[in-house]
Short mmCIF file of C-alpha atoms in Angstrom, two decimals:
data_model
loop_
_atom_site.label_atom_id
_atom_site.label_comp_id
_atom_site.label_asym_id
_atom_site.label_seq_id
_atom_site.Cartn_x
_atom_site.Cartn_y
_atom_site.Cartn_z
CA MET A 1 58.83 56.94 -2.38
CA THR A 2 56.59 60.08 -1.07
CA LEU A 3 57.53 62.98 -0.04
CA ALA A 4 56.22 62.15 2.96
CA ASP A 5 57.81 58.95 3.54
CA PRO A 6 61.59 59.39 2.42
CA ARG A 7 64.27 56.54 2.85
CA PRO A 8 66.82 57.62 5.52
CA ALA A 9 69.98 57.96 4.59
CA ALA A 10 73.09 55.53 5.16
CA GLY A 11 74.57 56.74 8.19
CA ALA A 12 72.66 60.24 8.46
CA GLU A 13 69.65 58.13 10.17
CA ARG A 14 71.68 58.36 13.26
CA THR A 15 72.70 61.72 13.47
CA GLY A 16 71.44 64.35 16.07
CA PHE A 17 71.41 67.31 13.30
CA VAL A 18 72.47 67.97 9.60
CA ASP A 19 74.03 71.47 8.81
CA VAL A 20 72.58 71.76 4.88
CA HIS A 21 75.48 74.93 4.42
CA TYR A 22 79.17 74.86 5.51
CA HIS A 23 82.18 75.97 3.57
CA VAL A 24 85.17 74.81 3.45
CA GLY A 25 88.80 75.15 1.82
CA PRO A 26 89.43 75.90 -1.21
CA ASP A 27 86.73 78.21 -1.65
CA ALA A 28 86.56 81.64 -3.46
CA TYR A 29 87.70 83.44 0.12
CA VAL A 30 89.73 81.82 2.89
CA ARG A 31 87.88 79.38 5.04
CA ARG A 32 88.63 78.18 8.14
CA HIS A 33 88.82 74.33 8.00
CA THR A 34 89.62 71.82 4.78
CA ALA A 35 86.71 69.31 4.17
CA ALA A 36 88.19 66.37 6.36
CA ALA A 37 88.84 68.82 9.68
CA ALA A 38 85.08 70.20 9.24
CA GLY A 39 83.91 66.60 8.99
CA ALA A 40 85.93 65.47 12.05
CA ARG A 41 84.01 67.92 14.03
CA TYR A 42 80.80 67.38 12.93
CA ALA A 43 81.05 63.80 14.07
CA GLU A 44 82.52 64.88 17.28
CA LEU A 45 79.40 66.96 17.86
CA GLY A 46 77.23 63.89 16.47
CA GLY A 47 75.94 65.84 13.45
CA TRP A 48 76.14 65.54 9.42
CA VAL A 49 77.63 68.51 7.28
CA VAL A 50 76.77 69.26 3.47
CA LEU A 51 79.35 71.35 1.71
CA LYS A 52 79.27 74.14 -0.01
CA ASN A 53 81.93 76.17 -2.52
CA HIS A 54 81.14 79.19 -4.67
CA LEU A 55 83.92 77.99 -7.02
CA GLY A 56 81.51 74.79 -8.07
CA SER A 57 81.45 71.40 -6.56
CA THR A 58 82.34 70.07 -3.34
CA ALA A 59 81.09 66.28 -4.66
CA ALA A 60 84.32 64.71 -4.80
CA GLN A 61 85.71 66.28 -1.32
CA ALA A 62 82.55 64.83 0.22
CA TRP A 63 83.07 61.31 -1.34
CA GLU A 64 86.80 61.16 -0.07
CA ALA A 65 85.76 62.35 3.05
CA ARG A 66 83.10 59.55 3.91
CA GLN A 67 85.67 57.04 2.58
CA GLN A 68 87.47 58.35 5.90
CA GLY A 69 84.34 57.50 7.66
CA LEU A 70 83.28 61.34 8.16
CA PRO A 71 79.47 62.65 8.42
CA VAL A 72 79.80 64.62 5.01
CA SER A 73 77.69 65.54 1.56
CA GLY A 74 78.41 67.65 -0.87
CA SER A 75 76.46 70.27 -3.06
CA ILE A 76 77.39 72.36 -6.40
CA VAL A 77 77.24 75.81 -7.16
CA LEU A 78 76.37 76.84 -10.79
CA ASN A 79 78.52 80.38 -10.66
CA ASP A 80 80.24 81.29 -14.23
CA ILE A 81 83.57 80.33 -12.62
CA ALA A 82 82.34 76.87 -12.33
CA GLY A 83 81.07 77.06 -15.79
CA GLY A 84 77.75 78.32 -15.19
CA LEU A 85 74.33 76.70 -15.87
CA ASP A 86 75.36 73.81 -17.47
CA PRO A 87 73.26 70.65 -17.06
CA ARG A 88 76.63 68.44 -17.63
CA LEU A 89 78.11 70.36 -14.37
CA VAL A 90 75.20 68.74 -13.00
CA GLU A 91 75.76 65.05 -14.09
CA GLN A 92 79.42 65.00 -13.34
CA ALA A 93 78.79 66.46 -9.67
CA VAL A 94 76.20 63.63 -9.07
CA VAL A 95 78.48 60.56 -10.17
CA GLN A 96 81.35 62.43 -8.18
CA HIS A 97 79.12 62.59 -5.47
CA GLY A 98 78.48 58.56 -5.19
CA GLU A 99 75.53 56.77 -3.70
CA ASP A 100 76.85 55.37 -0.39
CA SER A 101 75.55 58.45 1.85
CA GLY A 102 71.84 57.75 0.40
CA LEU A 103 71.54 61.58 0.45
CA ARG A 104 70.81 64.09 -2.62
CA LEU A 105 73.52 66.62 -4.09
CA VAL A 106 72.75 69.99 -3.34
CA VAL A 107 72.57 72.11 -6.50
CA HIS A 108 72.72 75.69 -6.11
CA LEU A 109 71.66 78.08 -8.88
CA PRO A 110 74.41 81.34 -8.98
CA THR A 111 75.13 82.92 -5.98
CA VAL A 112 77.53 85.51 -7.40
CA THR A 113 74.86 87.73 -9.45
CA GLY A 114 76.47 90.96 -9.63
CA ARG A 115 73.63 92.96 -7.26
CA THR A 116 74.61 95.63 -5.20
CA HIS A 117 75.45 94.42 -2.12
CA LYS A 118 78.21 95.14 0.38
CA SER A 119 78.63 91.97 2.91
CA ARG A 120 79.63 92.68 6.42
CA LEU A 121 81.65 89.74 6.30
CA ALA A 122 85.57 90.32 6.75
CA ARG A 123 87.02 88.15 4.42
CA THR A 124 90.32 87.51 2.27
CA PRO A 125 90.19 86.07 -1.36
CA ALA A 126 91.46 82.84 -1.65
CA HIS A 127 93.82 83.60 -4.48
CA PRO A 128 95.45 86.26 -6.05
CA LEU A 129 93.68 85.90 -9.52
CA LEU A 130 90.08 86.05 -7.28
CA ALA A 131 91.69 89.47 -5.32
CA ARG A 132 92.18 91.06 -9.08
CA ASP A 133 89.15 89.77 -11.09
CA GLY A 134 87.07 88.99 -8.83
CA LEU A 135 83.96 86.34 -10.04
CA ARG A 136 81.64 87.15 -12.79
CA PRO A 137 77.82 87.36 -12.21
CA LEU A 138 75.63 85.18 -13.46
CA THR A 139 71.67 85.49 -12.71
CA VAL A 140 68.84 82.90 -13.00
CA THR A 141 66.72 85.45 -15.24
CA ASP A 142 67.10 86.83 -18.71
CA GLU A 143 67.01 90.07 -20.05
CA ALA A 144 63.21 89.65 -20.74
CA GLY A 145 62.68 88.66 -17.11
CA GLY A 146 62.14 85.25 -17.46
CA LEU A 147 63.79 82.20 -16.39
CA ARG A 148 66.95 81.44 -18.63
CA ALA A 149 66.13 78.08 -20.89
CA GLU A 150 68.95 76.10 -18.91
CA VAL A 151 67.60 77.00 -15.79
CA ARG A 152 64.46 75.05 -16.34
CA GLU A 153 66.06 72.48 -17.94
CA ILE A 154 67.89 71.90 -14.80
CA LEU A 155 64.67 72.16 -12.89
CA ARG A 156 63.69 69.33 -15.56
CA MET A 157 66.64 67.39 -14.61
CA ALA A 158 66.05 67.47 -11.23
CA ARG A 159 62.75 64.99 -11.27
CA ASP A 160 65.35 62.16 -12.25
CA LEU A 161 68.43 63.10 -10.59
CA PRO A 162 69.07 62.40 -7.19
CA VAL A 163 69.30 66.48 -6.41
CA VAL A 164 68.18 69.24 -4.17
CA ILE A 165 68.04 72.48 -6.30
CA SER A 166 68.54 75.94 -4.27
CA THR A 167 67.76 79.17 -5.58
CA GLY A 168 71.09 80.45 -5.13
CA HIS A 169 71.22 84.38 -4.54
CA ALA A 170 68.25 84.71 -6.77
CA ASP A 171 66.13 87.70 -5.58
CA GLY A 172 62.67 87.86 -4.26
CA ARG A 173 60.97 88.31 -7.86
CA GLU A 174 63.43 85.11 -9.15
CA VAL A 175 62.47 83.43 -6.15
CA ALA A 176 58.48 83.53 -6.81
CA LEU A 177 59.58 82.34 -10.45
CA LEU A 178 61.59 79.30 -9.30
CA VAL A 179 58.84 78.14 -7.11
CA GLU A 180 56.24 78.16 -9.53
CA GLU A 181 58.30 76.56 -12.26
CA ALA A 182 59.18 74.18 -9.52
CA VAL A 183 55.49 73.68 -8.52
CA LYS A 184 54.59 73.34 -12.58
CA LEU A 185 57.04 70.86 -13.14
CA ASP A 186 56.48 69.06 -9.97
CA VAL A 187 60.24 68.79 -9.10
CA PRO A 188 60.61 66.90 -5.97
CA ARG A 189 62.83 69.41 -3.78
CA LEU A 190 63.63 73.05 -3.90
CA MET A 191 65.57 74.82 -1.16
CA LEU A 192 65.12 78.42 -0.77
CA ASN A 193 68.64 79.62 -0.09
CA GLN A 194 68.90 81.74 3.00
CA PRO A 195 65.92 83.93 1.94
CA ALA A 196 66.68 86.27 4.43
CA ASN A 197 69.97 87.73 3.19
CA PRO A 198 69.58 90.92 1.61
CA MET A 199 70.04 90.25 -2.22
CA THR A 200 66.75 87.87 -1.82
CA GLY A 201 65.24 89.68 1.06
CA LEU A 202 62.34 87.59 2.04
CA SER A 203 60.59 87.89 5.61
CA CYS A 204 58.73 85.55 7.24
CA ALA A 205 55.78 86.89 6.48
CA ASP A 206 56.43 86.43 2.82
CA LEU A 207 57.69 82.92 3.19
CA LEU A 208 54.83 81.63 4.90
CA ASP A 209 53.10 82.47 1.44
CA ILE A 210 55.77 81.37 -1.25
CA ALA A 211 57.08 78.72 0.83
CA SER A 212 53.59 76.69 1.04
CA ALA A 213 54.27 74.19 -1.76
CA ARG A 214 54.68 70.53 -0.24
CA GLN A 215 57.90 70.28 -2.42
CA VAL A 216 59.46 73.74 -1.08
CA TYR A 217 62.23 73.95 1.90
CA THR A 218 63.05 77.09 3.48
CA GLU A 219 66.56 77.52 4.64
CA GLN A 220 67.24 79.39 7.82
CA THR A 221 70.89 80.65 8.39
CA ALA A 222 72.48 81.55 11.67
CA LEU A 223 74.85 84.11 9.66
CA THR A 224 72.11 86.26 8.43
CA TYR A 225 71.11 86.71 11.91
CA LEU A 226 74.81 87.00 13.20
CA LEU A 227 75.67 89.69 10.44
CA GLY A 228 72.61 91.68 11.39
CA TYR A 229 70.96 91.37 8.12
CA GLN A 230 68.00 89.51 9.83
CA GLU A 231 66.03 90.89 13.34
CA TRP A 232 65.64 88.75 16.07
CA ASP A 233 61.76 88.48 15.81
CA ASP A 234 62.03 87.34 11.87
CA PHE A 235 64.88 85.03 12.87
CA SER A 236 62.70 83.25 15.62
CA ALA A 237 59.43 83.55 13.63
CA VAL A 238 61.01 82.06 10.70
CA LEU A 239 62.40 78.88 12.94
CA ALA A 240 58.84 78.49 14.66
CA ARG A 241 56.38 79.23 12.06
CA VAL A 242 57.42 78.14 8.42
CA PRO A 243 56.71 74.93 7.27
CA ARG A 244 59.76 72.67 6.01
CA VAL A 245 62.43 74.89 7.52
CA VAL A 246 66.09 73.54 7.80
CA TYR A 247 68.20 75.69 9.98
CA SER A 248 72.25 75.56 8.62
CA SER A 249 75.31 77.77 9.81
CA ASP A 250 76.49 79.26 6.65
CA LEU A 251 79.83 79.29 8.32
CA GLY A 252 83.20 78.41 7.78
CA GLN A 253 84.79 81.91 7.49
CA THR A 254 87.64 82.91 9.59
CA SER A 255 85.82 86.09 10.95
CA GLN A 256 83.23 84.04 12.52
CA MET A 257 82.69 81.32 15.22
CA ASP A 258 83.87 77.81 15.11
CA ILE A 259 81.02 74.94 14.61
CA GLY A 260 81.31 73.76 18.44
CA GLU A 261 80.61 77.55 19.31
CA TRP A 262 78.18 77.91 16.39
CA TRP A 263 75.74 74.45 17.82
CA ALA A 264 76.15 75.89 21.29
CA ARG A 265 74.80 79.18 20.45
CA SER A 266 71.95 77.65 18.14
CA ARG A 267 70.54 75.74 21.40
CA GLU A 268 70.47 79.00 23.39
CA TRP A 269 68.69 80.77 19.94
CA PHE A 270 65.99 77.83 19.93
CA GLY A 271 65.49 78.34 24.08
CA LYS A 272 65.02 81.75 23.85
CA ALA A 273 62.63 81.81 21.07
CA GLY A 274 60.31 79.19 22.85
CA LEU A 275 61.16 76.35 20.54
CA GLY A 276 59.82 72.91 22.05
CA GLU A 277 61.99 69.91 21.42
CA ASP A 278 60.00 68.49 18.52
CA ARG A 279 60.29 71.74 16.65
CA ILE A 280 64.05 71.70 17.12
CA THR A 281 64.38 68.44 15.89
CA GLU A 282 62.12 69.19 12.89
CA VAL A 283 64.41 72.19 11.70
CA VAL A 284 67.54 70.54 13.00
CA ARG A 285 67.54 66.78 11.47
CA ASP A 286 64.09 66.04 10.35
CA ALA A 287 63.01 68.57 7.70
CA PRO A 288 66.97 68.64 6.46
CA LEU A 289 66.80 64.82 6.40
CA ARG A 290 63.22 64.51 4.43
CA MET A 291 64.90 67.52 2.21
CA LEU A 292 68.18 65.20 1.30
CA SER A 293 66.82 61.87 1.37
CA LEU A 294 65.91 59.77 -1.76
#
């Protein structure tokens, strides 16, 4: 199996679009939908959704949703509260995710990194412990500025496991290190996780350089644009010009729009950006499926 010739995912090959980044409860913050409720809404729209959770894994939730016939797959976020950069967590999540979807599990490197950034989101911690203590930070680099040994091990594991490695909320320099190491190790899939967010800060021009390797996919989320973290010109340029772009929502917050409105607004944005139907299909369906397929 080559990157240019992936095997379609069972059930997912008939989908109209894939949202590779949607938050459901329970999570670090209160969310709009449960896994089943979100899956039902994506099914109504003819889409597929990859669930995300800053507390850890959505693999088991995704498996259970699929037993109900819903178009759902999962991910794991290797934050400190979930156990951190432990390869055993990745293996456990792969097992819980199952094989029936035909899609890779997304493995997010830490998203809680302790970097100074005040989110513009209005959100409520999901539990009193989180409101009191918050989440402890964890980064992919050590005190010397190099990639942690555990990160290198997880990248090596990705050569043999059905996973996509996501850069999480690494900063721009760390993203470059991760791409370099992934290319060196011939990791099959690496996703640059919402690189326009302020903690990463990569522009379209940056991405045209850093995302040139064949196994690197670039996520463009709606939320970075909605929150004003990314200007329209950059948002539209990424969608139009960067190779292997996967378009996602990064929604699920109670203060943001629901799934149906996001999808309708997205179609308007694609038209405004001058994207043809072939390019739209590429960023919302074909590239995500190539990235996630086994």
